[in-house]
Amino acid sequence: MELSRRDFAARMLGGAAALSLAGRADAEGDPGSDPLPSWNAGPAKDAIVGFVHTTTDAASASFVPVAERIATFDQDGTLWVEHPIYTQLVYCFDRLPALVKAKPELAKVEPFRTVLTGNREAIASLGLEPLIKVVAATLTGMDVDTFRDEVKKWIAEARDPRWKRPYTELVYEPQIELLKYLRSVGYRTYIVTGGGQDFVRVYAERVYGIPPEQVVGSAGGVSYQYAADGKPVLVKEPKLLLNDDNAGKPEGIHLMIGRRPHFAFGNSTGDRQMLEYTKAGGGARLAMLLLHDDGAREYAYGPAQGLPDTKVGTFTQALYDEAKKDGWTVVSMKNDWKRIFAFE
Amino acid sequence: MELSRRDFAARMLGGAAALSLAGRADAEGDPGSDPLPSWNAGPAKDAIVGFVHTTTDAASASFVPVAERIATFDQDGTLWVEHPIYTQLVYCFDRLPALVKAKPELAKVEPFRTVLTGNREAIASLGLEPLIKVVAATLTGMDVDTFRDEVKKWIAEARDPRWKRPYTELVYEPQIELLKYLRSVGYRTYIVTGGGQDFVRVYAERVYGIPPEQVVGSAGGVSYQYAADGKPVLVKEPKLLLNDDNAGKPEGIHLMIGRRPHFAFGNSTGDRQMLEYTKAGGGARLAMLLLHDDGAREYAYGPAQGLPDTKVGTFTQALYDEAKKDGWTVVSMKNDWKRIFAFE
């Protein structure tokens, strides 16, 4: 229970990622040319193309009917940047001053007082548990329409400190190509994220071409209430319905989709069960993991393969070994991706 | 809490309904002819056709983009027969002997002992609360694939006592036409039911043309586990995640779809909040309620409009009055439906 609340706090956050994607979801690619131009030739690209051919060729023994073509993608660290800290946590910290303006008494109590100083070292020394209060206070208590408007405004204005760009430009161009490629052959692409479902839904359609009903994420409860004018509203409650990380990913997939994916892509130990569940189905299934081994162009962390350890998007050696043993494809950001961001 | 557990028990059940639907989902109707031949001319049919025209004509002020065309339907009493008792409850009772064979000790304790006698009066005298144990015991404890196989087998073999037909033939032909009509103009049709999500998903695609990912229902938790052979399985737990009735319907719609419907159809007080939520959106929205006022061809119950009272699918006079006041359309089964079942 304690652990799952910590996971919740850790994941109600979000990565940092970029790319100006106006109109991106409209054109789903020209089938005549290479659908994955930002992917270098190699086993990872071959695995994708081979999987698509074997599951969509009606003459193939591994043919998958269109209705069952489900592909699930983790978001943080898989579709957009998650270092040094999940984007959704930046949002929570940025929202705090407005919250304190409305409720001044918060400024006097921890952990709000420390977070308001902006002192990163002092904030880090708090540990995760107290931050749950900040997450809960900034993500709940308002109706879902107000929350959506607040996130929409923030995501348009906020900038990642390293690239000085909106977080929605820090998405990986090879993954955008992959999403479009899969959709062009009849796969429905889903996000299955530890991040907050309502948060990701605000921009997923514009940025990834993924509509709200195809975003599965950690979800708090909402309660149906009547506003002062008598209109019904859905108010976000500090109650966790689905902790969509680790075992929660296949559990969330069952709850929200009700079908086992044929394709799953993740980047951390939080994706392990989703990939196991995907591979355990019959016929052709492709499980992929992104290894962040490119500190120059993005970030390098593991600790798999001797990469630096991290608490954000941990990719352990045990996960790496399971991938190799069970035929999952590990994608090297450094070697498999020709280009990382569209703005490069 | 007590009430919501009772609602759960009451709704983890299912209606009784019929129609042989082989291939039904394939042909979505000929736009040249009347798409609703089983509907009599009148205000209800006019409301549907008017709504479709005003929301799908690009020149209309109430035009709705395809991505936002969401239509939600209650199941029990709206799409198929729910009297005298929800079909899913019949399933629970029918499963009990097999369960007792595996766990003989159950036969000696209440309420299992009474339910096993098959004495309807004695079962009814138990009240709802003890039946939760039967519901929980028959709907949980197995992995989701085993559950699906068990329901599939039962639904193929079980027969409704009045019509002597499979329950899946007791679906309303006018509603099947309506589902197809809405889909033919770009609406995505969802079931939003108080019944069990996993139960309804087993047959919804074949019977209604509604795929698993578009079935929102009362949902128990599942837990990710490893079977003896090491394969991951999802085991159904006696833990209620979503009680998808009353306020739980708009809450479930937000969780699973993330968009407000433009069209909603129900038949009981359990659908009130879904219809309020739908109508409270901007632009053209259609909210419909089916009144069971046809004891000859189906069943008659309310207690609205002086119809007999019931505990299964209650349609109160207050709901009727709210419908009239707020511009919802009440459909009279007796007057608005030319034909009720495909087998007529």
XYZ file of C-alpha atoms in Angstrom:
688
model
C 0.000 0.000 0.000
C 2.786 2.360 0.991
C 4.685 1.383 -2.105
C 1.736 1.857 -4.364
C 1.128 5.360 -2.993
C 4.771 6.158 -3.674
C 4.493 4.772 -7.173
C 1.445 6.937 -7.621
C 3.293 10.050 -6.536
C 6.235 9.155 -8.731
C 4.087 8.554 -11.775
C 1.410 11.263 -11.510
C 4.156 13.255 -13.094
C 5.234 13.124 -16.727
C 8.379 13.310 -18.869
C 9.943 16.205 -20.716
C 9.666 15.984 -24.493
C 9.340 18.053 -27.639
C 8.322 18.551 -31.252
C 5.987 20.929 -32.996
C 3.358 18.603 -34.277
C 0.773 20.808 -35.939
C -1.066 18.669 -38.450
C 1.110 15.689 -37.612
C -1.800 13.343 -37.017
C -3.381 14.131 -40.373
C -0.953 12.545 -42.818
C -0.287 8.971 -41.777
C 2.604 8.406 -44.174
C 3.146 7.389 -47.784
C 3.136 3.578 -48.091
C 5.481 3.759 -51.099
C 8.427 5.206 -49.199
C 10.257 4.149 -46.008
C 7.699 4.583 -43.223
C 10.474 4.787 -40.611
C 13.062 7.243 -42.009
C 14.389 8.190 -38.545
C 15.240 4.562 -37.764
C 18.654 3.233 -38.776
C 18.734 -0.096 -40.586
C 19.270 -2.920 -38.109
C 17.564 -5.608 -36.032
C 15.127 -3.218 -34.304
C 13.792 -1.763 -37.543
C 13.744 -5.251 -39.081
C 11.720 -6.553 -36.131
C 9.078 -3.857 -36.607
C 8.756 -4.263 -40.354
C 8.750 -8.057 -40.069
C 6.052 -7.938 -37.389
C 3.860 -5.666 -39.495
C 4.201 -7.883 -42.545
C 3.544 -11.157 -40.748
C 0.481 -9.863 -38.871
C -1.170 -7.959 -41.734
C -0.561 -10.285 -44.696
C -3.765 -12.304 -45.099
C -1.718 -15.254 -46.354
C 0.443 -15.308 -43.212
C -0.029 -17.967 -40.523
C 0.311 -15.142 -37.974
C -2.313 -12.910 -39.597
C -4.176 -10.755 -37.057
C -7.711 -9.526 -37.870
C -8.008 -5.721 -37.902
C -10.278 -5.707 -34.835
C -7.507 -7.330 -32.784
C -4.664 -5.075 -33.919
C -3.850 -3.358 -30.643
C -0.510 -1.645 -29.997
C 0.289 -0.162 -26.576
C 2.969 2.413 -25.810
C 4.265 3.644 -22.499
C 4.648 7.443 -22.589
C 7.344 8.775 -20.219
C 10.744 7.781 -21.608
C 9.129 5.853 -24.472
C 7.338 8.573 -26.429
C 8.821 11.694 -24.829
C 11.658 12.742 -22.538
C 11.249 11.813 -18.853
C 14.537 13.160 -17.441
C 15.525 14.789 -15.216
C 11.970 14.582 -13.872
C 8.498 13.628 -15.132
C 6.781 16.561 -16.863
C 3.609 16.078 -14.871
C 5.552 16.682 -11.641
C 6.856 19.946 -13.091
C 3.226 20.837 -13.733
C 2.314 20.066 -10.115
C 5.141 22.279 -8.818
C 4.246 25.081 -11.236
C 0.587 24.970 -10.201
C 1.407 25.318 -6.523
C 1.678 29.158 -6.317
C -1.807 29.550 -7.824
C -3.137 26.987 -5.375
C -1.530 28.774 -2.428
C -3.006 32.075 -3.603
C -6.439 30.457 -3.287
C -5.568 28.709 -0.019
C -2.901 30.864 1.722
C -2.758 28.581 4.774
C -0.908 25.993 2.644
C 2.182 28.233 2.438
C 2.873 27.687 6.129
C 2.836 23.877 6.145
C 5.188 21.259 4.757
C 5.818 20.079 2.135
C 4.211 23.080 0.426
C 6.548 25.562 2.135
C 9.674 23.818 0.869
C 8.365 23.210 -2.650
C 7.419 26.895 -2.918
C 11.057 27.927 -2.291
C 11.972 26.324 -5.601
C 15.166 25.000 -3.971
C 15.656 21.730 -5.879
C 18.032 20.224 -3.332
C 15.684 20.935 -0.447
C 12.752 19.538 -2.453
C 14.707 16.397 -3.320
C 15.594 15.889 0.345
C 11.878 15.692 1.201
C 11.608 12.283 -0.405
C 8.649 11.106 -2.425
C 6.080 10.510 0.307
C 5.439 14.171 1.243
C 5.213 15.099 -2.432
C 2.028 13.036 -2.657
C 0.352 15.946 -0.887
C 1.515 18.361 -3.589
C 0.443 15.972 -6.341
C -2.968 15.396 -4.752
C -3.532 19.090 -4.057
C -2.690 20.196 -7.592
C -4.377 17.355 -9.508
C -7.654 17.048 -7.581
C -10.457 19.141 -6.136
C -11.471 20.856 -9.375
C -13.903 19.684 -12.055
C -12.454 17.865 -15.039
C -13.120 20.727 -17.483
C -11.269 23.233 -15.289
C -8.369 20.793 -14.943
C -8.204 20.305 -18.708
C -8.140 24.060 -19.309
C -5.381 24.555 -16.730
C -3.182 21.817 -18.238
C -3.824 23.101 -21.758
C -2.679 26.585 -20.805
C 0.385 25.315 -18.933
C 1.524 22.911 -21.640
C 1.372 25.731 -24.209
C 3.532 28.035 -22.084
C 5.957 25.851 -20.095
C 9.467 25.259 -21.419
C 11.961 22.496 -20.764
C 15.127 24.077 -19.276
C 17.612 22.127 -21.440
C 16.088 22.550 -24.893
C 14.099 25.724 -24.104
C 11.139 24.270 -25.928
C 7.593 23.243 -25.011
C 7.514 19.774 -23.473
C 5.254 18.650 -26.314
C 8.163 19.207 -28.720
C 10.334 16.769 -26.761
C 8.653 13.721 -28.291
C 10.748 11.198 -30.180
C 10.398 11.502 -33.943
C 11.137 7.765 -34.578
C 8.198 6.883 -32.304
C 5.865 9.313 -34.066
C 6.809 7.543 -37.314
C 6.210 4.171 -35.680
C 2.771 5.189 -34.369
C 1.771 6.395 -37.834
C 3.185 3.295 -39.500
C 1.222 0.976 -37.221
C -1.981 2.988 -37.718
C -1.493 2.964 -41.491
C -1.733 -0.854 -41.405
C -4.787 -0.984 -39.170
C -3.325 -1.058 -35.658
C -5.066 1.038 -33.037
C -2.379 2.769 -30.995
C -2.908 3.211 -27.249
C -0.887 5.005 -24.617
C -0.578 2.934 -21.429
C 1.151 5.220 -18.963
C 1.902 5.461 -15.266
C 1.205 9.166 -15.709
C -2.178 10.693 -15.030
C -4.811 9.724 -17.574
C -6.569 13.103 -17.505
C -3.244 14.931 -17.870
C -2.055 12.971 -20.905
C -5.460 13.137 -22.614
C -5.170 16.927 -22.850
C -2.451 16.821 -25.524
C -2.243 13.183 -26.735
C -4.486 13.693 -29.756
C -2.587 16.735 -31.019
C 0.886 15.423 -30.216
C 0.614 11.673 -30.910
C -2.601 11.387 -32.900
C -4.009 9.304 -30.019
C -7.584 10.222 -28.953
C -8.686 10.439 -25.289
C -10.436 7.051 -25.365
C -7.102 5.422 -26.312
C -5.195 6.856 -23.366
C -4.955 4.433 -20.430
C -3.229 5.961 -17.438
C -3.156 6.196 -13.687
C -6.634 7.392 -12.871
C -8.103 9.025 -9.838
C -11.794 8.799 -9.147
C -14.192 11.545 -10.139
C -17.465 12.294 -8.405
C -20.644 13.427 -10.108
C -21.896 16.626 -8.497
C -24.143 19.577 -9.307
C -22.568 23.034 -9.597
C -24.245 26.148 -8.128
C -26.095 26.696 -11.427
C -27.494 23.158 -11.263
C -25.276 21.844 -14.064
C -23.662 18.451 -13.481
C -19.891 18.424 -13.097
C -17.305 15.698 -12.549
C -14.960 16.615 -9.708
C -11.511 15.031 -9.459
C -11.153 13.188 -6.142
C -7.956 12.274 -4.257
C -8.790 8.581 -4.641
C -6.668 6.305 -6.823
C -8.714 3.951 -9.025
C -5.922 2.597 -11.178
C -2.178 2.753 -10.532
C -1.211 2.094 -14.121
C 2.353 0.975 -13.615
C 4.044 -2.428 -13.236
C 1.278 -5.071 -12.798
C -1.213 -2.198 -13.089
C -0.438 -1.931 -16.809
C -1.876 -5.298 -17.906
C -4.632 -4.808 -15.333
C -5.428 -1.400 -16.853
C -5.288 -2.838 -20.370
C -7.866 -5.439 -19.402
C -10.070 -2.814 -17.740
C -9.949 -0.211 -20.492
C -9.349 -2.200 -23.689
C -10.374 -5.766 -22.892
C -8.007 -7.260 -25.470
C -4.409 -8.406 -25.216
C -2.046 -6.235 -27.303
C -0.066 -7.715 -30.181
C 2.564 -5.008 -29.879
C 3.911 -3.253 -26.776
C 6.690 -0.714 -26.328
C 8.160 0.466 -23.031
C 11.437 1.639 -21.533
C 11.572 0.763 -17.853
C 10.875 -1.878 -15.226
C 7.399 -0.357 -14.911
C 6.675 -1.799 -18.364
C 7.852 -5.340 -17.629
C 4.439 -6.879 -16.916
C 2.846 -5.197 -19.943
C 5.507 -6.735 -22.174
C 5.257 -10.168 -20.527
C 1.482 -10.106 -20.918
C 1.766 -9.107 -24.566
C 4.312 -11.813 -25.401
C 2.316 -14.502 -23.566
C -0.466 -14.273 -26.171
C -0.525 -16.685 -29.104
C 0.807 -15.926 -32.600
C 3.123 -13.074 -33.516
C 3.667 -10.532 -30.736
C 6.334 -7.866 -30.600
C 7.671 -6.484 -27.314
C 10.138 -3.587 -27.442
C 12.151 -1.659 -24.862
C 13.951 1.627 -25.427
C 17.378 1.878 -23.800
C 18.429 5.451 -23.036
C 22.111 5.146 -23.930
C 22.629 8.506 -25.589
C 23.739 11.139 -23.099
C 24.877 13.437 -25.879
C 21.624 13.706 -27.798
C 19.261 12.935 -24.884
C 20.070 11.171 -21.570
C 21.925 8.021 -20.529
C 20.482 5.901 -17.714
C 19.888 2.294 -16.771
C 21.477 0.870 -14.672
C 21.376 -1.915 -17.305
C 24.546 -2.368 -19.398
C 26.613 -0.251 -17.028
C 24.607 2.917 -17.653
C 24.180 5.350 -14.730
C 21.504 4.389 -12.197
C 18.350 6.491 -11.878
C 15.083 6.639 -9.977
C 13.221 8.017 -12.986
C 12.616 5.368 -15.648
C 14.831 2.675 -14.131
C 15.915 -0.006 -16.648
C 17.543 -2.735 -14.580
C 19.973 -5.382 -15.795
C 17.386 -8.005 -14.783
C 14.917 -6.423 -17.207
C 17.571 -6.390 -19.913
C 18.320 -10.072 -19.301
C 14.609 -10.980 -19.366
C 14.290 -9.126 -22.674
C 17.188 -11.040 -24.223
C 15.944 -14.370 -22.872
C 12.328 -13.938 -23.975
C 12.913 -12.452 -27.419
C 11.971 -8.863 -26.693
C 13.711 -6.256 -28.837
C 15.904 -3.722 -27.027
C 16.171 -0.493 -29.009
C 19.346 1.515 -28.562
C 18.602 5.214 -28.764
C 22.211 5.802 -29.742
C 22.462 3.199 -32.498
C 18.933 2.624 -33.749
C 17.710 6.197 -34.009
C 19.075 8.406 -36.780
C 17.264 11.403 -35.403
C 15.652 11.863 -31.991
C 13.667 15.088 -32.231
C 11.888 16.681 -35.196
C 13.585 20.003 -34.459
C 17.104 18.579 -34.877
C -21.603 1.893 1.045
C -24.272 -0.618 1.932
C -26.448 0.707 -0.842
C -23.687 0.617 -3.411
C -22.886 -3.004 -2.569
C -26.547 -3.807 -3.045
C -26.577 -1.982 -6.360
C -23.570 -4.032 -7.306
C -25.286 -7.287 -6.474
C -28.394 -6.165 -8.306
C -26.498 -5.155 -11.398
C -23.785 -7.822 -11.736
C -26.638 -9.655 -13.308
C -28.051 -9.058 -16.796
C -31.370 -8.902 -18.678
C -33.129 -11.520 -20.733
C -33.233 -10.738 -24.451
C -33.105 -12.320 -27.916
C -32.366 -12.305 -31.635
C -30.258 -14.417 -33.928
C -27.688 -11.963 -35.098
C -25.289 -13.907 -37.303
C -23.582 -11.416 -39.565
C -25.693 -8.614 -38.145
C -22.725 -6.321 -37.495
C -21.459 -6.639 -41.059
C -24.088 -4.782 -43.037
C -24.613 -1.383 -41.453
C -27.713 -0.480 -43.462
C -28.573 0.982 -46.850
C -28.642 4.785 -46.639
C -31.194 4.968 -49.445
C -33.959 3.197 -47.532
C -35.514 3.792 -44.081
C -32.720 3.004 -41.613
C -35.257 2.437 -38.806
C -37.957 0.160 -40.282
C -38.990 -1.237 -36.884
C -39.759 2.248 -35.567
C -43.248 3.682 -36.098
C -43.461 7.220 -37.461
C -43.774 9.683 -34.585
C -41.882 12.090 -32.337
C -39.304 9.515 -31.139
C -38.260 8.490 -34.646
C -38.313 12.161 -35.707
C -36.051 13.091 -32.794
C -33.473 10.476 -33.842
C -33.471 11.371 -37.522
C -33.426 15.109 -36.729
C -30.507 14.645 -34.335
C -28.510 12.684 -36.900
C -29.102 15.279 -39.598
C -28.268 18.292 -37.448
C -25.073 16.795 -36.026
C -23.678 15.283 -39.240
C -24.527 17.966 -41.816
C -21.355 20.035 -42.209
C -23.494 23.122 -42.903
C -25.377 22.739 -39.614
C -24.671 25.032 -36.645
C -24.790 21.908 -34.465
C -22.329 19.903 -36.581
C -20.259 17.458 -34.508
C -16.819 16.359 -35.776
C -16.552 12.600 -36.325
C -14.022 12.203 -33.489
C -16.594 13.515 -31.012
C -19.539 11.424 -32.194
C -20.079 9.292 -29.115
C -23.362 7.473 -28.419
C -23.882 5.561 -25.160
C -26.504 2.884 -24.510
C -27.515 1.233 -21.292
C -27.915 -2.525 -21.833
C -30.419 -4.188 -19.442
C -33.907 -3.023 -20.396
C -32.546 -0.729 -23.126
C -30.935 -3.158 -25.565
C -32.289 -6.446 -24.274
C -34.932 -7.815 -21.892
C -34.210 -7.372 -18.170
C -37.383 -8.921 -16.682
C -38.177 -10.835 -14.617
C -34.518 -10.783 -13.549
C -31.165 -9.670 -14.971
C -29.625 -12.334 -17.205
C -26.284 -12.109 -15.444
C -27.954 -13.133 -12.173
C -29.394 -16.190 -13.917
C -25.835 -16.961 -14.984
C -24.627 -16.687 -11.378
C -27.342 -19.070 -10.167
C -26.687 -21.527 -12.993
C -22.947 -21.542 -12.260
C -23.448 -22.376 -8.614
C -23.729 -26.195 -8.915
C -20.386 -26.375 -10.743
C -18.839 -24.174 -8.093
C -20.208 -26.345 -5.306
C -18.873 -29.436 -7.030
C -15.398 -27.882 -6.777
C -15.993 -26.594 -3.227
C -18.520 -28.989 -1.588
C -18.372 -27.137 1.741
C -20.395 -24.297 0.159
C -23.496 -26.496 -0.099
C -23.854 -26.466 3.675
C -23.800 -22.688 4.218
C -26.245 -19.914 3.399
C -27.082 -18.393 1.024
C -25.640 -21.123 -1.208
C -27.832 -23.832 0.349
C -31.052 -21.948 -0.403
C -30.059 -20.869 -3.910
C -29.157 -24.482 -4.745
C -32.706 -25.616 -3.928
C -33.904 -23.598 -6.917
C -36.950 -22.544 -4.879
C -37.589 -19.065 -6.285
C -39.723 -17.919 -3.353
C -37.137 -18.983 -0.811
C -34.387 -17.300 -2.860
C -36.392 -14.078 -3.115
C -36.964 -14.091 0.639
C -33.195 -13.980 1.198
C -33.061 -10.380 0.016
C -30.277 -8.908 -2.052
C -27.477 -8.648 0.496
C -26.765 -12.412 0.899
C -26.840 -12.818 -2.879
C -23.678 -10.729 -3.117
C -21.869 -13.835 -1.896
C -23.259 -15.862 -4.785
C -22.408 -13.123 -7.262
C -18.877 -12.748 -5.909
C -18.264 -16.502 -5.768
C -19.420 -17.124 -9.334
C -17.876 -14.041 -10.981
C -14.455 -13.970 -9.316
C -11.546 -16.220 -8.414
C -10.821 -17.467 -11.922
C -8.603 -15.955 -14.614
C -10.298 -13.756 -17.205
C -9.860 -16.274 -20.056
C -11.533 -19.042 -18.059
C -14.373 -16.697 -17.141
C -14.869 -15.707 -20.788
C -14.992 -19.361 -21.866
C -17.530 -20.199 -19.159
C -19.830 -17.308 -20.097
C -19.507 -18.114 -23.800
C -20.588 -21.687 -23.213
C -23.474 -20.697 -20.943
C -24.820 -17.976 -23.206
C -24.904 -20.422 -26.119
C -26.889 -23.001 -24.143
C -29.128 -21.105 -21.691
C -32.740 -20.379 -22.633
C -35.150 -17.728 -21.386
C -38.190 -19.500 -19.871
C -40.835 -17.285 -21.528
C -39.631 -17.269 -25.137
C -37.604 -20.508 -24.943
C -34.794 -18.815 -26.809
C -31.171 -17.900 -26.061
C -30.931 -14.651 -24.084
C -28.922 -13.142 -26.938
C -32.011 -13.405 -29.145
C -34.006 -11.265 -26.704
C -32.437 -8.022 -27.953
C -34.663 -5.283 -29.318
C -34.648 -5.088 -33.107
C -35.413 -1.313 -33.173
C -32.303 -0.723 -31.072
C -30.130 -2.877 -33.319
C -31.331 -0.725 -36.220
C -30.577 2.428 -34.220
C -27.050 1.256 -33.349
C -26.349 0.525 -37.013
C -27.883 3.811 -38.141
C -25.723 5.817 -35.738
C -22.588 3.918 -36.772
C -23.394 4.434 -40.454
C -23.115 8.206 -39.893
C -19.878 8.055 -37.918
C -21.045 7.663 -34.328
C -19.105 5.253 -32.165
C -21.595 3.247 -30.138
C -20.765 2.327 -26.545
C -22.565 0.184 -24.001
C -22.578 1.812 -20.555
C -24.106 -0.784 -18.269
C -24.543 -1.496 -14.587
C -23.914 -5.118 -15.573
C -20.486 -6.703 -15.390
C -18.075 -5.411 -17.996
C -16.344 -8.745 -18.525
C -19.691 -10.529 -18.840
C -21.124 -8.188 -21.477
C -17.893 -8.116 -23.476
C -18.213 -11.835 -24.182
C -21.158 -11.404 -26.570
C -21.435 -7.639 -27.281
C -19.466 -7.735 -30.518
C -21.481 -10.599 -31.993
C -24.872 -9.419 -30.732
C -24.630 -5.618 -30.961
C -21.568 -5.044 -33.159
C -19.937 -3.352 -30.159
C -16.302 -4.378 -29.543
C -14.872 -5.065 -26.038
C -13.132 -1.685 -25.819
C -16.499 0.035 -26.254
C -18.166 -1.796 -23.372
C -18.140 0.219 -20.141
C -19.624 -1.689 -17.231
C -19.372 -2.419 -13.562
C -15.845 -3.694 -13.203
C -14.138 -5.717 -10.551
C -10.406 -5.544 -10.152
C -8.103 -8.124 -11.689
C -4.707 -9.079 -10.356
C -1.686 -9.959 -12.458
C -0.321 -13.339 -11.378
C 1.831 -16.136 -12.755
C 0.224 -19.542 -13.372
C 1.991 -22.807 -12.469
C 3.549 -22.902 -15.954
C 4.980 -19.402 -15.441
C 2.545 -17.757 -17.844
C 1.010 -14.480 -16.691
C -2.727 -14.528 -15.983
C -5.226 -11.910 -14.868
C -7.333 -13.211 -11.983
C -10.745 -11.704 -11.234
C -10.815 -10.303 -7.688
C -13.840 -9.665 -5.420
C -13.028 -5.948 -5.406
C -15.312 -3.417 -7.085
C -13.430 -0.788 -9.121
C -16.387 0.830 -10.844
C -20.061 0.567 -9.895
C -21.308 1.702 -13.279
C -24.828 2.716 -12.326
C -26.440 6.030 -11.383
C -23.646 8.618 -10.844
C -21.210 5.831 -11.711
C -22.294 6.032 -15.356
C -20.949 9.538 -16.123
C -17.978 8.730 -13.880
C -17.339 5.550 -15.899
C -17.767 7.421 -19.172
C -15.100 9.896 -18.089
C -12.774 7.092 -16.982
C -13.160 4.879 -20.033
C -14.009 7.256 -22.887
C -12.901 10.697 -21.712
C -15.484 12.488 -23.866
C -19.038 13.579 -23.145
C -21.577 11.681 -25.286
C -23.788 13.511 -27.759
C -26.402 10.774 -27.589
C -27.486 8.630 -24.651
C -30.221 6.028 -24.307
C -31.413 4.432 -21.069
C -34.558 3.048 -19.468
C -34.374 3.431 -15.704
C -33.436 5.717 -12.830
C -29.952 4.183 -13.012
C -29.515 6.065 -16.302
C -30.619 9.480 -15.012
C -27.151 10.933 -14.403
C -25.826 9.669 -17.748
C -28.656 11.475 -19.525
C -28.247 14.660 -17.462
C -24.523 14.669 -18.173
C -25.130 14.155 -21.887
C -27.720 16.928 -22.155
C -25.560 19.362 -20.158
C -23.012 19.489 -22.985
C -23.186 22.268 -25.569
C -24.793 21.971 -29.017
C -27.209 19.249 -30.094
C -27.529 16.366 -27.638
C -30.194 13.686 -27.619
C -31.255 11.872 -24.440
C -33.740 9.009 -24.729
C -35.541 6.753 -22.276
C -37.403 3.561 -23.096
C -40.684 3.086 -21.230
C -41.687 -0.565 -20.867
C -45.433 -0.166 -21.388
C -46.091 -3.270 -23.439
C -47.042 -6.211 -21.229
C -48.404 -8.134 -24.174
C -45.327 -8.137 -26.383
C -42.711 -7.744 -23.582
C -43.234 -6.430 -20.027
C -44.977 -3.448 -18.435
C -43.297 -1.716 -15.494
C -42.603 1.751 -14.148
C -43.975 2.881 -11.758
C -44.085 5.981 -14.010
C -47.428 6.680 -15.739
C -49.291 4.268 -13.492
C -47.377 1.223 -14.699
C -46.722 -1.580 -12.174
C -43.828 -0.936 -9.791
C -40.675 -3.051 -10.009
C -37.266 -3.431 -8.404
C -35.644 -4.388 -11.719
C -35.248 -1.412 -14.035
C -37.319 1.053 -12.004
C -38.605 4.023 -14.061
C -40.044 6.458 -11.517
C -42.551 9.213 -12.166
C -39.872 11.699 -11.052
C -37.624 10.464 -13.859
C -40.506 10.765 -16.303
C -41.162 14.334 -15.162
C -37.468 15.276 -15.424
C -37.438 13.869 -18.956
C -40.445 15.941 -19.990
C -39.076 19.073 -18.320
C -35.562 18.809 -19.784
C -36.440 17.774 -23.313
C -35.483 14.115 -23.145
C -37.396 11.813 -25.453
C -39.453 9.068 -23.819
C -39.901 6.115 -26.174
C -43.049 4.062 -25.727
C -42.343 0.429 -26.471
C -46.041 -0.057 -27.227
C -46.502 2.895 -29.584
C -43.079 3.644 -31.036
C -41.924 0.126 -31.847
C -43.523 -1.711 -34.759
C -41.610 -4.834 -33.935
C -39.729 -5.739 -30.782
C -37.781 -8.899 -31.616
C -36.265 -10.072 -34.892
C -37.905 -13.481 -34.458
C -41.446 -12.047 -34.404
